[in-house]
Short mmCIF file of C-alpha atoms in Angstrom, two decimals:
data_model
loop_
_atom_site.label_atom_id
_atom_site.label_comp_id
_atom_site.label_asym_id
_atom_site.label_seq_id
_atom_site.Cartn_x
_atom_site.Cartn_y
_atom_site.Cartn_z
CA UNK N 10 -15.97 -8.89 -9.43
CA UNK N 11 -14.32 -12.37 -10.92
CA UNK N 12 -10.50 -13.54 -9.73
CA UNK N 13 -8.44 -15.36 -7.17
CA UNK N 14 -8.29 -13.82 -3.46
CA UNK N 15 -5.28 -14.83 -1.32
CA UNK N 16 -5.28 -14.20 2.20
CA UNK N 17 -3.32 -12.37 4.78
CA UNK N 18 -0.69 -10.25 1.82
CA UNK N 19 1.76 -10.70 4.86
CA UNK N 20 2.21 -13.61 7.48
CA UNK N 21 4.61 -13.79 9.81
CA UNK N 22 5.71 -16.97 11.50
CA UNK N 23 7.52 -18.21 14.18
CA UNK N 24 10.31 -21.52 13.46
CA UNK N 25 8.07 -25.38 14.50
CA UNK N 26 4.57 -23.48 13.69
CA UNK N 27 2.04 -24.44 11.23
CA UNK N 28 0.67 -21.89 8.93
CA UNK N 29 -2.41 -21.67 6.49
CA UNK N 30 -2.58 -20.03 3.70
CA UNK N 31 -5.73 -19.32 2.13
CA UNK N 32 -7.05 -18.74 -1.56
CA UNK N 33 -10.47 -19.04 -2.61
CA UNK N 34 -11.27 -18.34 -6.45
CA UNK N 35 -14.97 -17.38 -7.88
CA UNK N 36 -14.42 -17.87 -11.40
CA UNK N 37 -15.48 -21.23 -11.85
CA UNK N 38 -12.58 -22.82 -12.34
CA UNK N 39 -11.89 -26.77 -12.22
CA UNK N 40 -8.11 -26.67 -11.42
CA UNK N 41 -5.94 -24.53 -8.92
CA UNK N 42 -2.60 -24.79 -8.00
CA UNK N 43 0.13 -23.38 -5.00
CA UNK N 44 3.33 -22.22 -6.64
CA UNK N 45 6.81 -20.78 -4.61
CA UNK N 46 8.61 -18.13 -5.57
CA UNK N 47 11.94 -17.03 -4.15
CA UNK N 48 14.09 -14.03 -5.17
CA UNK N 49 15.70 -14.33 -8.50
CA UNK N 50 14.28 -17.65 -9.90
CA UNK N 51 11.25 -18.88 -11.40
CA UNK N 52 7.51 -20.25 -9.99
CA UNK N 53 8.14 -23.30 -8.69
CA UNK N 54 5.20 -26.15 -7.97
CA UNK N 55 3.86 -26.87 -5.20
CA UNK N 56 0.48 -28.99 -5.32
CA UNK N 57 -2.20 -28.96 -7.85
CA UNK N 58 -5.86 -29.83 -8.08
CA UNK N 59 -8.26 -30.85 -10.67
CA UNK N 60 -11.49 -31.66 -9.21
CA UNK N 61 -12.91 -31.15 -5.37
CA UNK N 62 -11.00 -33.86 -3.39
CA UNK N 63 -8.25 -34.69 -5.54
CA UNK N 64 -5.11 -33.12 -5.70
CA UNK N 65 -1.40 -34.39 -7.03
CA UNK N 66 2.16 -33.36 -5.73
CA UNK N 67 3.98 -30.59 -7.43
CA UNK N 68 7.60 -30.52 -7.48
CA UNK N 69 7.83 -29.37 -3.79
CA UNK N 70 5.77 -30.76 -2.38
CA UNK N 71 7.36 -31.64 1.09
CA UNK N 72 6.52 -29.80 4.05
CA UNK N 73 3.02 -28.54 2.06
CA UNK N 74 0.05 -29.66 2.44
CA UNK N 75 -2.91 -28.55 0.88
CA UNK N 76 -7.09 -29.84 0.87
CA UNK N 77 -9.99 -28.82 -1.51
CA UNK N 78 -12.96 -29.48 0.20
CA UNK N 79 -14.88 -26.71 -2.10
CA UNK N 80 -14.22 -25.79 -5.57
CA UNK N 81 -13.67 -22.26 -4.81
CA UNK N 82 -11.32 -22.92 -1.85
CA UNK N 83 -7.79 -24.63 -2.10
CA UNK N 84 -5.67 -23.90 1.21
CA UNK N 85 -2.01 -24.16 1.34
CA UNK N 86 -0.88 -25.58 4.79
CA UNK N 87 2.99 -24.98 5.20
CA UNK N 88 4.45 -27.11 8.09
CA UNK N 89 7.15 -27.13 10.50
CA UNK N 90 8.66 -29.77 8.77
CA UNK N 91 9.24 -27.04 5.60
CA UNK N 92 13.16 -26.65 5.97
CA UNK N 93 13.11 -23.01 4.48
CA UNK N 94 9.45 -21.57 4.38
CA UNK N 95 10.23 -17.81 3.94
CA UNK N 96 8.65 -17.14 -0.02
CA UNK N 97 6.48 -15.47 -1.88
CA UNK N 98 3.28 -18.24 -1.99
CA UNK N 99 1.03 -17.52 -5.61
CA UNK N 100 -2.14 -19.42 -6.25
CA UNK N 101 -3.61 -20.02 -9.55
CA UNK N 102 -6.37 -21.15 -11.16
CA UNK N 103 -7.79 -22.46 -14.88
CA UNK N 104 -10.56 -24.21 -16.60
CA UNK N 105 -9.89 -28.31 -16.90
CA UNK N 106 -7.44 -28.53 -19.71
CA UNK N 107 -7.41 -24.58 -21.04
CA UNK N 108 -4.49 -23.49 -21.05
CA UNK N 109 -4.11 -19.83 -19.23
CA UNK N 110 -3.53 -20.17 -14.98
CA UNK N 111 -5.20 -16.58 -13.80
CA UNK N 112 -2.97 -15.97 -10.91
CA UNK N 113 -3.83 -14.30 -7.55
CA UNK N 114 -2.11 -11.24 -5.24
CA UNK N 115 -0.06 -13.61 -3.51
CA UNK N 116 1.11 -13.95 0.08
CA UNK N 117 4.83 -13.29 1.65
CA UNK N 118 5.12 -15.57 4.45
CA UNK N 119 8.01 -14.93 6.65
CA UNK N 120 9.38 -16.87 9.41
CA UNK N 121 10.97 -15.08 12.28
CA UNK Y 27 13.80 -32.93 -18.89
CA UNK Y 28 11.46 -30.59 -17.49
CA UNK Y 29 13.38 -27.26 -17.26
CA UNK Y 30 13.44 -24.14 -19.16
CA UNK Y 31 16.14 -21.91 -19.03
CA UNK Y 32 15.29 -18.18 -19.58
CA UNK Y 33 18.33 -15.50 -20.30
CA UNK Y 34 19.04 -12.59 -19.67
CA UNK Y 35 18.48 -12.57 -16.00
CA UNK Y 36 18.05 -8.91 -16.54
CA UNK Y 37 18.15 -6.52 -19.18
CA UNK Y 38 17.57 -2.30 -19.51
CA UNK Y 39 16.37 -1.01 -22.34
CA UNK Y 40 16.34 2.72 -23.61
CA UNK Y 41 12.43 3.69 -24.04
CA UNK Y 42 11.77 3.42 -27.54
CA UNK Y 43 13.82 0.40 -28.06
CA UNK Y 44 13.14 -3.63 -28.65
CA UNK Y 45 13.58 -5.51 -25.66
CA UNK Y 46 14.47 -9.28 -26.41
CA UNK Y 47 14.20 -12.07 -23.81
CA UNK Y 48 15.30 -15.60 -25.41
CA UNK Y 49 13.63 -19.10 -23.49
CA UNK Y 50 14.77 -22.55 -24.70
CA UNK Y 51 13.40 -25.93 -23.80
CA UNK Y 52 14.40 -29.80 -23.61
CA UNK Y 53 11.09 -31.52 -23.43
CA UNK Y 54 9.03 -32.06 -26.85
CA UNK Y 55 6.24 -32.84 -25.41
CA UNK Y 56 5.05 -29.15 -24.39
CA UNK Y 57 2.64 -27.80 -26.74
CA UNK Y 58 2.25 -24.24 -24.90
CA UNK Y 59 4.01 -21.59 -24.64
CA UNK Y 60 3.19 -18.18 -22.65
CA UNK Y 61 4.70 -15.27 -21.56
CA UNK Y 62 3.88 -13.54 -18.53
CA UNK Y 63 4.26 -10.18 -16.78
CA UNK Y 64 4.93 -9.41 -12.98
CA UNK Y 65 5.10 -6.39 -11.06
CA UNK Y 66 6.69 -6.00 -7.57
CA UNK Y 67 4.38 -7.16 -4.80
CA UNK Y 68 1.90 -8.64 -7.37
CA UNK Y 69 0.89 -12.12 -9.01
CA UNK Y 70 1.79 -12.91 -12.68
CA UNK Y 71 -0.37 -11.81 -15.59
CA UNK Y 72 -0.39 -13.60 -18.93
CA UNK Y 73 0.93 -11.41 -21.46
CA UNK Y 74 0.60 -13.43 -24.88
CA UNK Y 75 1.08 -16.82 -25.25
CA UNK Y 76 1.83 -19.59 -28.41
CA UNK Y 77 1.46 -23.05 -29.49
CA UNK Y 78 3.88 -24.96 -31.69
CA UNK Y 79 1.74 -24.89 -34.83
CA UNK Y 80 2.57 -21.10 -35.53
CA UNK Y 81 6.32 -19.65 -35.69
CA UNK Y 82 5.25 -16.24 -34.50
CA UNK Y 83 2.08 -14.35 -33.11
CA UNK Y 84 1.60 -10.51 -32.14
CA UNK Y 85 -0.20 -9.02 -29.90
CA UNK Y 86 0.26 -5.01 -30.18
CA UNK Y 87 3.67 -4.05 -29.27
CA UNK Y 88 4.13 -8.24 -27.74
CA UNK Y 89 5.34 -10.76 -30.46
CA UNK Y 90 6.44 -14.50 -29.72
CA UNK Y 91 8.88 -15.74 -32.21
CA UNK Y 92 9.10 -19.98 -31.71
CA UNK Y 93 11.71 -22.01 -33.22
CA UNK Y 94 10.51 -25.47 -33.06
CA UNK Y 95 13.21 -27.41 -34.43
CA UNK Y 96 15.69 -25.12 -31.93
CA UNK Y 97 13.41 -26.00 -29.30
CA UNK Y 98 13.58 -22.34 -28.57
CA UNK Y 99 10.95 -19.27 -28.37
CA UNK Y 100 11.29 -15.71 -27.41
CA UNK Y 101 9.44 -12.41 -26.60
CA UNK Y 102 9.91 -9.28 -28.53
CA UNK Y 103 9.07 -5.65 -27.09
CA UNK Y 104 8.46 -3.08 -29.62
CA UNK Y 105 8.90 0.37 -28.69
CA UNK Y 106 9.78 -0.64 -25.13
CA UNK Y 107 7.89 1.87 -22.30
CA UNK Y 108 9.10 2.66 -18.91
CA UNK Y 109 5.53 0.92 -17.93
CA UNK Y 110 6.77 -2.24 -19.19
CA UNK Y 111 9.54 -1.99 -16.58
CA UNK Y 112 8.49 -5.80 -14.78
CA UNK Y 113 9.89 -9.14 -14.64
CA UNK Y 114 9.10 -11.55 -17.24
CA UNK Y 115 8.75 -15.43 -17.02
CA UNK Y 116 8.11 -17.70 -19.97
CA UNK Y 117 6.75 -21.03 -19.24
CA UNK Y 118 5.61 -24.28 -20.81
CA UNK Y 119 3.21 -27.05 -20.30
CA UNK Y 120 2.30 -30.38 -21.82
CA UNK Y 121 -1.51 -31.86 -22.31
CA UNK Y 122 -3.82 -32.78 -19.64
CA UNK Y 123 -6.74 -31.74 -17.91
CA UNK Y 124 -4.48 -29.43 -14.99
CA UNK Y 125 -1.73 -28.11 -17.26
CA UNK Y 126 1.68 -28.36 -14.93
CA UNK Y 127 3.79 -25.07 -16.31
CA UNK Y 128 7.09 -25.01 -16.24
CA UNK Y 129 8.84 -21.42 -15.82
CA UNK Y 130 12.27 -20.13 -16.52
CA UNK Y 131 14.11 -18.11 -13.93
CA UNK Y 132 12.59 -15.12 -14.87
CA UNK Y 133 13.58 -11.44 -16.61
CA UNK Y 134 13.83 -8.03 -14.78
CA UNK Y 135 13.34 -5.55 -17.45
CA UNK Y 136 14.27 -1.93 -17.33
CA UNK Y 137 13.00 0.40 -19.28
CA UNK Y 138 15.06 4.06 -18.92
CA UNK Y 139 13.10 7.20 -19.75
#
């Protein structure tokens, strides 16, 4: 069964702790990226990938960081230094250049 | 200018009818253009999706319409269902070998019975 896993659906998180947010993809895909999404508005980015080891700065970035140490895996690490972390976190995924980003179940973090 | 604003924020439709969600863009260099679908509690799902070259494409009841020289491109829903009841986010992206999309705010659609 091909797609994009995210793991926990729910986190919960108390104010000055780190939190990782996992996604791990087993379509073969080249590229994966960590959007935000808050009520009302739009996918926002966070950090992107291309190839295992690399990965660029999104447009909010700070407070995130993320590693891809496999080409399956791409972890989102959200800090304490993220100012407002409570979001709905989405991970994607696509071939190189093609176009369409298959997107995964997401995860709601919450910070208490 | 990287933004792409999306109206109407939300929008309810009598089943049976054409639902109409209108995205326009500043940035000429994007070359793609897709749609998506979202239900509550779940990630995105492409829906149809365009490139400049064409002014509309159709996918069953889903047809872009794209306006180039407007800069603008919207999503038609024929015969609108109470299934298509979702939110809606069009995007764009540029060339390059991790395509960066750009979404609009997004579209809660209603669909009565």
């Amino acid at each position: 069964d091909g797609g994009i896993t995210q793991s926990p659906k729910y986190l919960f998180r108390k104010e000055g702790q780190n939190v990782t947010l996992s996604c791990e993809q087993n379509l073969n895909h080249d590229a994966m990226y960590w959007y935000r999404q808050d009520p009302g508005q739009g996918l926002r980015l966070i950090y992107y990938s291309q190839i295992v080891n690399d990965f660029q700065k999104g447009d909010i970035a700070e407070g995130y960081s993320v590693s891809r140490e496999k080409k399956e895996s791409f972890p989102l690490t959200v800090t304490s230094a993220q100012k407002n972390p409570t979001a709905f976190y989405l991970c994607a995924s696509s071939w190189g250049g093609n176009n369409e980003q298959f997107f995964g179940p997401g995860t709601r973090l919450t910070v208490l | 200018q990287q933004q792409v604003k999306q109206s109407p924020q939300s929008l309810i439709v009598q089943k049976g009818g054409i639902s109409i969600i209108n995205c326009a863009y500043e940035n000429t260099a994007f070359d793609y253009f897709p749609w998506y679908q979202q239900f509550p509690g779940k990630g995105p799902a492409l829906l149809i999706a365009i490139r400049p070259d064409v002014s509309e494409k159709k996918e069953g009841r889903f047809t872009i319409s794209f306006n180039k020289s407007a800069k603008q491109f919207s999503l038609h829903i024929m015969d609108s269902q109470p299934g298509d009841s979702a939110t809606y986010f069009c995007a764009a992206s540029s060339g390059g070998s991790a395509r960066q999309l750009t979404f609009g705010s997004g579209t809660q659609l209603t669909v009565l019975p």
